[in-house]
mmCIF file of C-alpha atoms in Angstrom:
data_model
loop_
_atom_site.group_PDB
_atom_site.id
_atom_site.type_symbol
_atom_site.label_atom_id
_atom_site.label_comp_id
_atom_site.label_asym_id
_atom_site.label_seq_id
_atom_site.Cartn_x
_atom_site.Cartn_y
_atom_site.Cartn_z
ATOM 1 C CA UNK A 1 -123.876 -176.627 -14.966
ATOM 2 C CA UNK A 2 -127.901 -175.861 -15.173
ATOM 3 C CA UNK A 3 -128.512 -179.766 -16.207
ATOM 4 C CA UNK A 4 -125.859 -181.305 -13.185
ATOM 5 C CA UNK A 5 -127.118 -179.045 -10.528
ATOM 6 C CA UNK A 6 -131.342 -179.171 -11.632
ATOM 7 C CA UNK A 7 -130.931 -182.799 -13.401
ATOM 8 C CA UNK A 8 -132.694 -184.844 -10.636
ATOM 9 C CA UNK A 9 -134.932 -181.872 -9.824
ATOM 10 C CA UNK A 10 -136.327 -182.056 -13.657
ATOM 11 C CA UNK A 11 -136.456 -186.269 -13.221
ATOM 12 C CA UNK A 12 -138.383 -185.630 -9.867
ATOM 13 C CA UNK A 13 -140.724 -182.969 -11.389
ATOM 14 C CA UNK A 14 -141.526 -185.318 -14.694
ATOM 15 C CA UNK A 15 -142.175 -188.605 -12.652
ATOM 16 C CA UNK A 16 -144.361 -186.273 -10.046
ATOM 17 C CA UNK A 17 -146.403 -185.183 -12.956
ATOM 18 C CA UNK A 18 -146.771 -188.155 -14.676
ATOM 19 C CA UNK A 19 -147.948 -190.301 -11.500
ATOM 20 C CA UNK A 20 -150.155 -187.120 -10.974
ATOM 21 C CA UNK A 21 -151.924 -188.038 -14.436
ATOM 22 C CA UNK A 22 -152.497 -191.678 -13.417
ATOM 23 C CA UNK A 23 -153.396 -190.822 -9.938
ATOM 24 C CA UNK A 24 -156.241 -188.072 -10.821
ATOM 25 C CA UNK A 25 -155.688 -187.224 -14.648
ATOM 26 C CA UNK A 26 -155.234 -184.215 -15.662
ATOM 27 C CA UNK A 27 -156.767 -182.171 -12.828
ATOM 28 C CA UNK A 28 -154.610 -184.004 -10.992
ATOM 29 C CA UNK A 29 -151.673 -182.937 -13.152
ATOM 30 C CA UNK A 30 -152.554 -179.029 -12.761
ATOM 31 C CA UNK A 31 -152.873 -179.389 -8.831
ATOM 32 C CA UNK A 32 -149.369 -180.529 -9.006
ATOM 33 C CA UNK A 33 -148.027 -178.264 -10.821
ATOM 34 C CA UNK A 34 -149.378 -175.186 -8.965
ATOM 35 C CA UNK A 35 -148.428 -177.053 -5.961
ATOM 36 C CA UNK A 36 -145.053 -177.170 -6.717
ATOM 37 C CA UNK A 37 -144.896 -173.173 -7.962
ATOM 38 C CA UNK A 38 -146.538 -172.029 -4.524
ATOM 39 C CA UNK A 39 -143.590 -174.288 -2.884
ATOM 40 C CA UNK A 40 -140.705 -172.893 -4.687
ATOM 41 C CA UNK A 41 -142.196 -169.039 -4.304
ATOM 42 C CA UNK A 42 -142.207 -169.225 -0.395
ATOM 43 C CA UNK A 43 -138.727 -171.406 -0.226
ATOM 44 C CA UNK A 44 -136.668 -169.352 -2.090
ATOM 45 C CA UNK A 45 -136.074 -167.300 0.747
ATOM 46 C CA UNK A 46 -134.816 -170.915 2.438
ATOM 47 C CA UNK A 47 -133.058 -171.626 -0.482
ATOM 48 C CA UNK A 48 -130.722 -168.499 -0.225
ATOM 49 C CA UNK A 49 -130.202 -168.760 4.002
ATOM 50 C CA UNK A 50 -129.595 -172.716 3.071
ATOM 51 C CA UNK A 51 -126.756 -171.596 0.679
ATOM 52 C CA UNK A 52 -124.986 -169.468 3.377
ATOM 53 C CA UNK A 53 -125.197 -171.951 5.896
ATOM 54 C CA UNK A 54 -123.940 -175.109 3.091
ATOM 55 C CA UNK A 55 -120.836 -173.329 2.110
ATOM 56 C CA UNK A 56 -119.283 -173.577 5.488
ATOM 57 C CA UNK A 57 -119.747 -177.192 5.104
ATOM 58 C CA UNK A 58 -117.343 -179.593 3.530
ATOM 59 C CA UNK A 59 -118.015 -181.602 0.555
ATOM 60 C CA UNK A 60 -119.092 -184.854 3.053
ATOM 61 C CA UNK A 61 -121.410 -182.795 4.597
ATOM 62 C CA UNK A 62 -123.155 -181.272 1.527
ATOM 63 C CA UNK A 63 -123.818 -184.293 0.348
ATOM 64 C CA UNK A 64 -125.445 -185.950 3.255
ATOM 65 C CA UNK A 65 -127.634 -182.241 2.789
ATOM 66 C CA UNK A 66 -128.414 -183.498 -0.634
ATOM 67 C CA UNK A 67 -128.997 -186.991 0.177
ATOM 68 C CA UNK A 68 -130.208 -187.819 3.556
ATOM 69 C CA UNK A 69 -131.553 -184.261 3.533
ATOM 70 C CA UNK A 70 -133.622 -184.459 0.777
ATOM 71 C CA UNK A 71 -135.133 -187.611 1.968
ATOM 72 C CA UNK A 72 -136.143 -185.520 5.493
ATOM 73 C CA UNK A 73 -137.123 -182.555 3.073
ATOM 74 C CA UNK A 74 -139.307 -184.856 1.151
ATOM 75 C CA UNK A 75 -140.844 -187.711 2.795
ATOM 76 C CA UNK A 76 -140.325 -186.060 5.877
ATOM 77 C CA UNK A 77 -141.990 -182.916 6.391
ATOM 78 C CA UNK A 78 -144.364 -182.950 2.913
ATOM 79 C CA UNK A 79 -145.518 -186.468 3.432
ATOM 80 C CA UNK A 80 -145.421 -187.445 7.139
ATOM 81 C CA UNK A 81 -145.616 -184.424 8.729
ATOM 82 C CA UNK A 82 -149.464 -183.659 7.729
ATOM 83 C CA UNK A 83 -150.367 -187.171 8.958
ATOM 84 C CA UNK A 84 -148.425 -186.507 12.477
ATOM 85 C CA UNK A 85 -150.508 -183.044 12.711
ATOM 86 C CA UNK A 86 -153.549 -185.202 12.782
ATOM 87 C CA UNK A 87 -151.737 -188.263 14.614
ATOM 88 C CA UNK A 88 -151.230 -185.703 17.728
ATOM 89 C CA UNK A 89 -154.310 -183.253 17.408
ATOM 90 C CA UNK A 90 -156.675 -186.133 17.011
ATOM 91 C CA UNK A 91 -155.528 -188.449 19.327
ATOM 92 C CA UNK A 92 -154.804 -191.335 16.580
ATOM 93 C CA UNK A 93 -152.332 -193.983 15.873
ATOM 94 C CA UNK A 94 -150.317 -193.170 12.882
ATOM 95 C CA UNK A 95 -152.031 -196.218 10.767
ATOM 96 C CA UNK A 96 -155.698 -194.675 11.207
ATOM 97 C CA UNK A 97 -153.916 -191.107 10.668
ATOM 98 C CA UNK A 98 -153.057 -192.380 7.441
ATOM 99 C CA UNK A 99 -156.570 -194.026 6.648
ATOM 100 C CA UNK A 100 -158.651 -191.219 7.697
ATOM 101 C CA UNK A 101 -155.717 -188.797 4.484
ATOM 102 C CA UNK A 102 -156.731 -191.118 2.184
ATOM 103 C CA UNK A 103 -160.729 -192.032 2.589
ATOM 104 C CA UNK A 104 -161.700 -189.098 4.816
ATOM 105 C CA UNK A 105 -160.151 -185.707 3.347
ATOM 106 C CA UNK A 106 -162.531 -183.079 4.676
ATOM 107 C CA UNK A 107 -161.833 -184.409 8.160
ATOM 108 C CA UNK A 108 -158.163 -184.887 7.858
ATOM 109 C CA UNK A 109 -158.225 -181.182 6.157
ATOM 110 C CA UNK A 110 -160.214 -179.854 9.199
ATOM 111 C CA UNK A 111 -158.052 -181.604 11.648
ATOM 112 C CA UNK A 112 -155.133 -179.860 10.222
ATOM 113 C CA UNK A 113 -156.668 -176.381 10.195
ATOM 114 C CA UNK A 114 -157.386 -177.332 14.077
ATOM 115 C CA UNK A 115 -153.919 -177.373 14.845
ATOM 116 C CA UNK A 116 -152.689 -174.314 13.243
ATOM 117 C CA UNK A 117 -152.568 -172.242 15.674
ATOM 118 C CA UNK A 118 -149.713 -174.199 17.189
ATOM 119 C CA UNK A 119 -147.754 -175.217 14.388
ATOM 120 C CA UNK A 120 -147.683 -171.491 13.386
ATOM 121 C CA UNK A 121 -146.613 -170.481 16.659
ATOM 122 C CA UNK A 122 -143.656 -172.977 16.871
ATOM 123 C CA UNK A 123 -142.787 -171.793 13.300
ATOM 124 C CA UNK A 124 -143.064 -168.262 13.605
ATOM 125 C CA UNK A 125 -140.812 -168.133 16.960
ATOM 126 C CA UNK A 126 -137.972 -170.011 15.261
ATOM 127 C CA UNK A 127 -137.986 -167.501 12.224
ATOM 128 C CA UNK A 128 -138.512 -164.451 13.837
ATOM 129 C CA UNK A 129 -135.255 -165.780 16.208
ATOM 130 C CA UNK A 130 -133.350 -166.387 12.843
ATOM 131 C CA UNK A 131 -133.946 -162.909 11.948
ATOM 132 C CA UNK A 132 -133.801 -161.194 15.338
ATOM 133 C CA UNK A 133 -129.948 -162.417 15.609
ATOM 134 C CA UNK A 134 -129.326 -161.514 11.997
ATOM 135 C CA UNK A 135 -130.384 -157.706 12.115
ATOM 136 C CA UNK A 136 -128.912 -157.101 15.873
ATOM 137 C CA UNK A 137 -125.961 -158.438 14.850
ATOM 138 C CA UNK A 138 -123.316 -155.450 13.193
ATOM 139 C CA UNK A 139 -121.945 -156.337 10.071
ATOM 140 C CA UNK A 140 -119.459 -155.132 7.587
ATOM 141 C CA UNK A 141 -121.720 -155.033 5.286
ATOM 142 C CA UNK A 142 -125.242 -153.492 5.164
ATOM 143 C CA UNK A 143 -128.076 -153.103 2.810
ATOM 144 C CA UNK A 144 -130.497 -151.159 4.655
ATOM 145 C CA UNK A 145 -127.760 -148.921 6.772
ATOM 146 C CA UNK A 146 -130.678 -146.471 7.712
ATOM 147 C CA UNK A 147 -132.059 -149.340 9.755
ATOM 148 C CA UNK A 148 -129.289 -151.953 10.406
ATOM 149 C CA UNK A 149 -126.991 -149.436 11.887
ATOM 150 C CA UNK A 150 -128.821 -148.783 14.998
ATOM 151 C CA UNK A 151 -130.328 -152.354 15.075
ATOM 152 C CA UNK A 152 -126.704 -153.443 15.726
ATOM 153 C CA UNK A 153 -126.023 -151.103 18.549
ATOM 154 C CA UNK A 154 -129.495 -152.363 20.141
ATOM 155 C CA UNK A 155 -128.318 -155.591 19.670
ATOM 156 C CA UNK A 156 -125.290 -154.704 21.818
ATOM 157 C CA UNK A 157 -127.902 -155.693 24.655
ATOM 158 C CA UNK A 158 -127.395 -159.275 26.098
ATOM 159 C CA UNK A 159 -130.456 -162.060 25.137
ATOM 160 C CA UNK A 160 -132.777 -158.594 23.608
ATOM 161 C CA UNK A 161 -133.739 -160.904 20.792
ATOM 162 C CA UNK A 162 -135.014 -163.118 22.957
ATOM 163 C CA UNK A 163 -136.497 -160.640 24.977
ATOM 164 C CA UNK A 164 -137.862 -159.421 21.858
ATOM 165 C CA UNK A 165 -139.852 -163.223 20.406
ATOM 166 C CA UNK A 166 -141.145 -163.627 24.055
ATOM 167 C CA UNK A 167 -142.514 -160.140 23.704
ATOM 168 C CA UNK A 168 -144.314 -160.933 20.297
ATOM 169 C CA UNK A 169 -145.216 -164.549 21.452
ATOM 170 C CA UNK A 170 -147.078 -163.271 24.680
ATOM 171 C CA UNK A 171 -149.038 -160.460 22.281
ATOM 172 C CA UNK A 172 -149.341 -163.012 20.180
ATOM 173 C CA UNK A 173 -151.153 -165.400 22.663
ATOM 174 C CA UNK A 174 -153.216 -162.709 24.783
ATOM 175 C CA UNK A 175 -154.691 -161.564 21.548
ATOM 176 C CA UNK A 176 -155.754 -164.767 20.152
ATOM 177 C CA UNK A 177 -157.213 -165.638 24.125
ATOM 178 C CA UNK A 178 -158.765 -162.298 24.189
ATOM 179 C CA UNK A 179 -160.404 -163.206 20.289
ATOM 180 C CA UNK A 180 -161.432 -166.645 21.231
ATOM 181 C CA UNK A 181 -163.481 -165.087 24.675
ATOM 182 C CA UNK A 182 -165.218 -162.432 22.457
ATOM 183 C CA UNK A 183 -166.392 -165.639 19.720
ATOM 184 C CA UNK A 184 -167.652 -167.912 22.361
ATOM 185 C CA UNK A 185 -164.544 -168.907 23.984
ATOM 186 C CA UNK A 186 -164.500 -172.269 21.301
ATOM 187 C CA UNK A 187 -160.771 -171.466 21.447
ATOM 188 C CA UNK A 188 -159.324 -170.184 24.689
ATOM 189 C CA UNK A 189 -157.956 -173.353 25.901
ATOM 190 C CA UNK A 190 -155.300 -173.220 22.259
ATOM 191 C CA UNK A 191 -153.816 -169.993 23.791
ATOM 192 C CA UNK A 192 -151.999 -171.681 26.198
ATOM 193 C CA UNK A 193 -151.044 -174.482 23.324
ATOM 194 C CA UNK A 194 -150.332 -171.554 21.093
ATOM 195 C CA UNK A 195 -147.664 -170.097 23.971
ATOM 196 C CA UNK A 196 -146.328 -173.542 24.933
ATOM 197 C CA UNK A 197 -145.652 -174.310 20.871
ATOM 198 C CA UNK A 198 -144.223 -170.790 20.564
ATOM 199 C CA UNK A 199 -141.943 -170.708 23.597
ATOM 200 C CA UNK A 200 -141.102 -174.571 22.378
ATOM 201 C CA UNK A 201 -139.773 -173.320 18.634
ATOM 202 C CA UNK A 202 -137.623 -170.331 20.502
ATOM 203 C CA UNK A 203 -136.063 -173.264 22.545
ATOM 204 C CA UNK A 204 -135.658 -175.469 19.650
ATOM 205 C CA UNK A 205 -134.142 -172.605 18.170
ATOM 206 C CA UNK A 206 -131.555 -171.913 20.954
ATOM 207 C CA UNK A 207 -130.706 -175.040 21.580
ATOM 208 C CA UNK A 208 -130.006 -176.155 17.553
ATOM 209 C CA UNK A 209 -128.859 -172.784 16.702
ATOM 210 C CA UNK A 210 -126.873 -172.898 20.088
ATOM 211 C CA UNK A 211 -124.916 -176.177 19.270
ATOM 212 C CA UNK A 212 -124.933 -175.264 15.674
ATOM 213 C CA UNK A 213 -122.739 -171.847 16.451
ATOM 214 C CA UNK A 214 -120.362 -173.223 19.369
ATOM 215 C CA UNK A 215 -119.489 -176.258 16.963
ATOM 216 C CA UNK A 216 -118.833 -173.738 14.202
ATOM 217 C CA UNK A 217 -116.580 -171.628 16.161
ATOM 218 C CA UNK A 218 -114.615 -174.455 17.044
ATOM 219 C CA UNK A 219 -114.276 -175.137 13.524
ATOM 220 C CA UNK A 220 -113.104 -172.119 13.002
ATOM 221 C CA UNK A 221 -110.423 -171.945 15.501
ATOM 222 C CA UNK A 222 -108.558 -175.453 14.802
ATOM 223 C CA UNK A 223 -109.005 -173.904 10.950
ATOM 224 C CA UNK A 224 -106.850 -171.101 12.357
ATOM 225 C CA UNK A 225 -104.618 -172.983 14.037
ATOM 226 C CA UNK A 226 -103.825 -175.635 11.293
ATOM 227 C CA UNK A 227 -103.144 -172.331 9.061
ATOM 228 C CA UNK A 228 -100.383 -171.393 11.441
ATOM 229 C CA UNK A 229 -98.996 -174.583 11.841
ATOM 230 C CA UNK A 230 -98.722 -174.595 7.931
ATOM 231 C CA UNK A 231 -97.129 -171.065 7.803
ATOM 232 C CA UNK A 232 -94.612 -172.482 10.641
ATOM 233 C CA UNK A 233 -93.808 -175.097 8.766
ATOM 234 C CA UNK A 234 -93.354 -173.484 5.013
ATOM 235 C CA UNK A 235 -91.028 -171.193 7.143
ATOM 236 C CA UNK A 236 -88.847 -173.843 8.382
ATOM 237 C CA UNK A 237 -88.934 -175.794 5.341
ATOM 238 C CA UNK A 238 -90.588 -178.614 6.934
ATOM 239 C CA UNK A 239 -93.417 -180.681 4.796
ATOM 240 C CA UNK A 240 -97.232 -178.973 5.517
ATOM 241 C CA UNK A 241 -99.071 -180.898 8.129
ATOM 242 C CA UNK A 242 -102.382 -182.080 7.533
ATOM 243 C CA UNK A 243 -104.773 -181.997 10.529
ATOM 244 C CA UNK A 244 -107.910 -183.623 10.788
ATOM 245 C CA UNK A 245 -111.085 -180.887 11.553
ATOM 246 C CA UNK A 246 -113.778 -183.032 13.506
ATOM 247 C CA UNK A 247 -117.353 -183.427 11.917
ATOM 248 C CA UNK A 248 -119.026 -181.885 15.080
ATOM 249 C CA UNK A 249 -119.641 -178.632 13.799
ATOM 250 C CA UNK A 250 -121.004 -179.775 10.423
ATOM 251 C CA UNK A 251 -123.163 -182.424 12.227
ATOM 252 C CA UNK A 252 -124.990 -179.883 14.367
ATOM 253 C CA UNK A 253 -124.790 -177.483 11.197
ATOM 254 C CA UNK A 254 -126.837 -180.103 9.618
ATOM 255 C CA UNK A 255 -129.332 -180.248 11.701
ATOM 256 C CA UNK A 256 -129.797 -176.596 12.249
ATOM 257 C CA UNK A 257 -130.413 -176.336 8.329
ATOM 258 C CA UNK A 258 -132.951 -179.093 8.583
ATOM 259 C CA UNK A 259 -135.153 -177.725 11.164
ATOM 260 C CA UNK A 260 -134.847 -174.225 9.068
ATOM 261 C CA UNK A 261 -135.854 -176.678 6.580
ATOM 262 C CA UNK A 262 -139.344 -177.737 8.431
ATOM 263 C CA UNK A 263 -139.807 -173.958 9.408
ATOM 264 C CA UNK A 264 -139.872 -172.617 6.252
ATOM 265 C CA UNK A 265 -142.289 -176.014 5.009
ATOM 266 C CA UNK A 266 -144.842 -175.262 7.600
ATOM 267 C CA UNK A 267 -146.520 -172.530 5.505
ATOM 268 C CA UNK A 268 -146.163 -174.730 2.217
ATOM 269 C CA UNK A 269 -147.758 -176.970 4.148
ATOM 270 C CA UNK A 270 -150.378 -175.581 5.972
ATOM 271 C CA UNK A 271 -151.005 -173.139 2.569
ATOM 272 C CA UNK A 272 -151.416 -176.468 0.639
ATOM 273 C CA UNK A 273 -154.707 -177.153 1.621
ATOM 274 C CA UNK A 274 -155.728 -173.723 0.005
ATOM 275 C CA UNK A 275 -155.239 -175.972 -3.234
ATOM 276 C CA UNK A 276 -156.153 -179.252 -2.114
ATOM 277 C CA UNK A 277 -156.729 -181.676 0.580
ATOM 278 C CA UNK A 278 -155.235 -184.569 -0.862
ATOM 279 C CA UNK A 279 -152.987 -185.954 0.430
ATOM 280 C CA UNK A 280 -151.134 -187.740 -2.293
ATOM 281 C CA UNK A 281 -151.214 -184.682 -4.598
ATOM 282 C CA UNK A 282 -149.605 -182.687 -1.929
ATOM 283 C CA UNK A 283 -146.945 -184.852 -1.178
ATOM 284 C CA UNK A 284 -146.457 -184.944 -5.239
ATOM 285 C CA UNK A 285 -146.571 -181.179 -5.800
ATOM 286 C CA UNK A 286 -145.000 -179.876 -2.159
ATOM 287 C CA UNK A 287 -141.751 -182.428 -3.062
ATOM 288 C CA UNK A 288 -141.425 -181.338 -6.684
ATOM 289 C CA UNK A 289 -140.695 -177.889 -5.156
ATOM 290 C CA UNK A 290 -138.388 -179.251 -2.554
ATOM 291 C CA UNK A 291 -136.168 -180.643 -4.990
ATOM 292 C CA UNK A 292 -135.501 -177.462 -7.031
ATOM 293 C CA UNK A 293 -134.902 -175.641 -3.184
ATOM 294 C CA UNK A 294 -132.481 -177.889 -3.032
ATOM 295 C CA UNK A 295 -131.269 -177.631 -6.357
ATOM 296 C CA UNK A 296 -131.033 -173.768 -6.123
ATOM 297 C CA UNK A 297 -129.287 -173.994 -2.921
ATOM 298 C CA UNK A 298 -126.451 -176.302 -4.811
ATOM 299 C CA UNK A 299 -126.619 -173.640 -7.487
ATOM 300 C CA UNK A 300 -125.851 -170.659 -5.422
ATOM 301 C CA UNK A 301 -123.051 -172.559 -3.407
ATOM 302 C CA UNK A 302 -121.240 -173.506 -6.733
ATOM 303 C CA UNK A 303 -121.721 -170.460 -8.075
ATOM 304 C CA UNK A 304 -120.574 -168.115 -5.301
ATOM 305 C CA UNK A 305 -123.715 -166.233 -6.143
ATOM 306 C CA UNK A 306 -123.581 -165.036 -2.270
ATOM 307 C CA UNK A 307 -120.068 -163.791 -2.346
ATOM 308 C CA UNK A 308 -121.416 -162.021 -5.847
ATOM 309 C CA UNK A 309 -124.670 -160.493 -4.660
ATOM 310 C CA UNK A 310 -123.731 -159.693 -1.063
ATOM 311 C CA UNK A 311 -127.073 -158.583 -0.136
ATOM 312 C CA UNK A 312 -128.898 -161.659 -1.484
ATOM 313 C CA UNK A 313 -128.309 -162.923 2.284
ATOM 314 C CA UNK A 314 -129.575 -159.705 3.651
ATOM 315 C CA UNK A 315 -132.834 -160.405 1.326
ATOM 316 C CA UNK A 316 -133.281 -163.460 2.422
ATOM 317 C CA UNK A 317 -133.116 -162.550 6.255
ATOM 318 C CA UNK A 318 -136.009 -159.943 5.998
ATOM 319 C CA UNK A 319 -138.263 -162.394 3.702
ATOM 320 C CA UNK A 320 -137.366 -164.730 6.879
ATOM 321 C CA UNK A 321 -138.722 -161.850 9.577
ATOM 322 C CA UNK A 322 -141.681 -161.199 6.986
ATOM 323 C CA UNK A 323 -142.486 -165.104 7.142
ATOM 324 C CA UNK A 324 -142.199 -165.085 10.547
ATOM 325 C CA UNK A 325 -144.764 -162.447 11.158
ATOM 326 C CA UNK A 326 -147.051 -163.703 8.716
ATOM 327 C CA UNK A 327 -147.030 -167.272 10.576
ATOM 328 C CA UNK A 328 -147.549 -165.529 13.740
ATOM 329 C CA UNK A 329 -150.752 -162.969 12.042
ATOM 330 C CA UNK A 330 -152.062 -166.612 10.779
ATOM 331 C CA UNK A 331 -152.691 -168.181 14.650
ATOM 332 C CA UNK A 332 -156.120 -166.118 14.603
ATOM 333 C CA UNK A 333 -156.102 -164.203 11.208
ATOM 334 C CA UNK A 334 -155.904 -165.562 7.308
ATOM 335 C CA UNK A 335 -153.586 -164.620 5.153
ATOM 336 C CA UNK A 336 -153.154 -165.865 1.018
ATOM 337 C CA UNK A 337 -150.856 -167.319 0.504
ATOM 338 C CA UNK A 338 -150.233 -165.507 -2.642
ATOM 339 C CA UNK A 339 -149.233 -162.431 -0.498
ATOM 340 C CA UNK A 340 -146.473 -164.634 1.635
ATOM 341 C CA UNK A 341 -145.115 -165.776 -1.580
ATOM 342 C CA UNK A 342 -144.721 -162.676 -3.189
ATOM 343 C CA UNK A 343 -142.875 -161.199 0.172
ATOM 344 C CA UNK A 344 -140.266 -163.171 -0.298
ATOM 345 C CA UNK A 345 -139.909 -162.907 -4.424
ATOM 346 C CA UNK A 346 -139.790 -158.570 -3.555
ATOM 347 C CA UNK A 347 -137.468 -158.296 -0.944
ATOM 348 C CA UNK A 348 -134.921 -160.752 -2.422
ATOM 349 C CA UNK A 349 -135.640 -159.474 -5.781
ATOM 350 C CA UNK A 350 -134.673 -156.144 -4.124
ATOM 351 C CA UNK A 351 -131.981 -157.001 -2.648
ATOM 352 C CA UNK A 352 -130.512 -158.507 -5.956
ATOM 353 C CA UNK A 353 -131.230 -155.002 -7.542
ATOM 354 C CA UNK A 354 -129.096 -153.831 -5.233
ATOM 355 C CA UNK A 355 -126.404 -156.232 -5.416
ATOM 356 C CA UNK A 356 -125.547 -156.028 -9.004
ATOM 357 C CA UNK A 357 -126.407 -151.865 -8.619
ATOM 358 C CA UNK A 358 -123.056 -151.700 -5.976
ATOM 359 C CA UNK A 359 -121.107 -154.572 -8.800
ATOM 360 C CA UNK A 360 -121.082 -151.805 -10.840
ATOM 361 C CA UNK A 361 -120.590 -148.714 -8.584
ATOM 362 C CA UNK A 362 -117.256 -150.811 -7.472
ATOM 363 C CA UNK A 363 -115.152 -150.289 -10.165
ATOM 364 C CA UNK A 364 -115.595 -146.561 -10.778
ATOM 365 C CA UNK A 365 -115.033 -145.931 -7.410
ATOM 366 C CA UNK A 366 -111.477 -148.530 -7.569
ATOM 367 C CA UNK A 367 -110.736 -146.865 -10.667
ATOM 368 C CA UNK A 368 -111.207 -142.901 -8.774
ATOM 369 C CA UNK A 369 -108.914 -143.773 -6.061
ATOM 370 C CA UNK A 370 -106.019 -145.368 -8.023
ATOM 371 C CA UNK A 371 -106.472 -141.932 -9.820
ATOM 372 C CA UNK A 372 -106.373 -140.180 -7.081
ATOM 373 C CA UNK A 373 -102.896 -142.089 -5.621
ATOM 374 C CA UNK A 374 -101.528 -141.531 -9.342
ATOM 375 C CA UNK A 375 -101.947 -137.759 -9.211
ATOM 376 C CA UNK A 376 -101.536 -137.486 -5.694
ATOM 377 C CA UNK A 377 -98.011 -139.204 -6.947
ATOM 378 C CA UNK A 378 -96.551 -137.183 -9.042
ATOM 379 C CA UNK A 379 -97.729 -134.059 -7.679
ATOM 380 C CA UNK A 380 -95.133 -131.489 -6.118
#
């Protein structure tokens, strides 16, 4: 199971570090390799909200995720995206964007650092929406009842989430406008690129997300109905009819995971430069440790780790609102990346204590109340 579901991640990760040695020997080959660590620490969060979302899909689906996804993963966002950055803040065709990565790396590093500030802020809003509608929302299940409990009846209040992001966004922007006047005012004109970016990730978010949930209820109810039409028929002895469910809902599904995707690779991204500023390395390391996302999101689907550790997803969710704040901290203020990482390892880590903790609370507790029916049973 470990070798089908991480084989091409290991053939990725041994070609990556081999072309790594021929590109830049072997420092080469240990900026790779840390590379693709720091990118699996801060996606395992994604890997675990990916799983959640993938399971709903059918078998076509997940494997246009692993396929055509992977390519977007990959190429996409770790190779391209850094070039666009510089293509758009620098006012440059994508050919001299690509010239100026590969002779020029201080300036292409620079130009990336430039537009921070605004990739941050698109980032950030689109998490902290993700997590926002996961902790307003009441659920059967909670981890952190002391807190989710009255979340949920907050969340009882129409659009408050989004009430809640523009909230953050606006501190978010006055602050870093308010910084920028007191050190010269070399920045104030970004805090209105900083709330335009933000305010476009929340509607990137809605509109996705949006699709993404009205296609999925759909789903859901011509599920239902071909599960009564079945029942009908097994009643009246009539052959089960087969009804085709429409792709819609896994389509828009698809591309709501992939733009999670490039939220959670913006701080991989931006974090990479931390390490190095070349672009070839990055693109090396930074897809190594998309592939084993990838993997682990296979792995956890497969497995039914979620339905196993119910409060994995729970984990995952506040790792999400943690990243989210820490993108939004990072428009004016620096953060290690170390630190992000290790967010996310915690509070999943946590929340897998707790998992296997209430595993094995469950069957003393089943085993107590079929006691308790026995006695009550035979008692006069």
């Amino acid at each position: 199971m470990i070798l089908k579901t991480f084989g091409w991640s290991f053939a990725v990760t041994a070609l990556g570090l081999v072309a790594a040695i021929f590109y830049g020997g072997w420092a080469a080959f240990g900026v790779v390799a840390i590379l693709s660590v720091l990118e699996i620490s801060l996606s395992f969060d994604n890997a675990v909200v990916n799983a959640g979302i993938l399971k709903k899909m059918n078998a076509f689906w997940q494997k246009i995720f692993l396929t055509i996804g992977i390519l977007i993963a990959v190429f996409g966002m770790r190779l391209v995206f850094p070039v666009v950055i510089v293509a758009v803040s620098a006012s440059l065709g994508p050919i001299e964007a690509v010239d100026l990565a590969l002779t020029d790396k201080d300036r292409y590093q620079e130009l990336v650092t430039d537009a921070h500030p605004s990739i941050a802020a698109f980032g950030g809003m689109f998490l902290l929406m993700i997590f926002l509608d996961f902790v307003f929302e009441d659920r059967d299940i909670k981890w952190l009842g002391w807190l989710e409990r009255p979340l949920a009846k907050l969340g009882k209040v129409d659009m408050l989430s989004v009430c809640m992001a523009l909230i953050v966004l606006l501190i978010s922007a006055v602050t870093f406008a308010s910084n920028a006047h007191q050190h010269g005012g070399a920045h104030v004109d970004k805090a209105e690129t900083v709330l335009l970016a933000g305010i476009a990730g929340l509607i990137t978010y809605m509109i996705v997300g949006g699709l993404s949930g009205y296609f999925e209820d759909k789903l859901e109810e011509e599920e239902e109905q071909v599960h009564e039409e079945e029942e009908k028929a097994a009643r009246e002895g009539k052959p089960k009819s087969v009804i085709a469910v429409g792709g819609k809902a896994a389509f828009f599904m698809f591309l709501y995971l992939e733009v999670l995707d490039a939220s959670f690779s913006f701080d991989g991204v931006i974090g990479a430069f931390a390490i190095t500023n070349d672009i070839v390395l990055m693109a090396l390391g930074l897809g190594i440790g998309a592939m084993y996302v990838r993997s682990l999101t296979v792995y956890l689907v497969r497995e039914g780790t979620l339905d196993d550790y119910v409060y994995l997803e729970h984990g995952a969710h506040y790792a999400i609102g943690a990243l989210a704040a820490v993108l939004l901290v990072t428009i004016q203020y620096e953060i290690n990346e170390f630190i992000t990482g290790m967010i996310g390892v915690v509070l999943i880590g946590a929340s897998f204590w707790s998992s296997v903790r209430r595993n094995k609370r469950l069957p003393v507790a089943e085993g107590e109340s079929e006691k308790d029916e026995t006695e009550a049973a035979f008692t006069p």
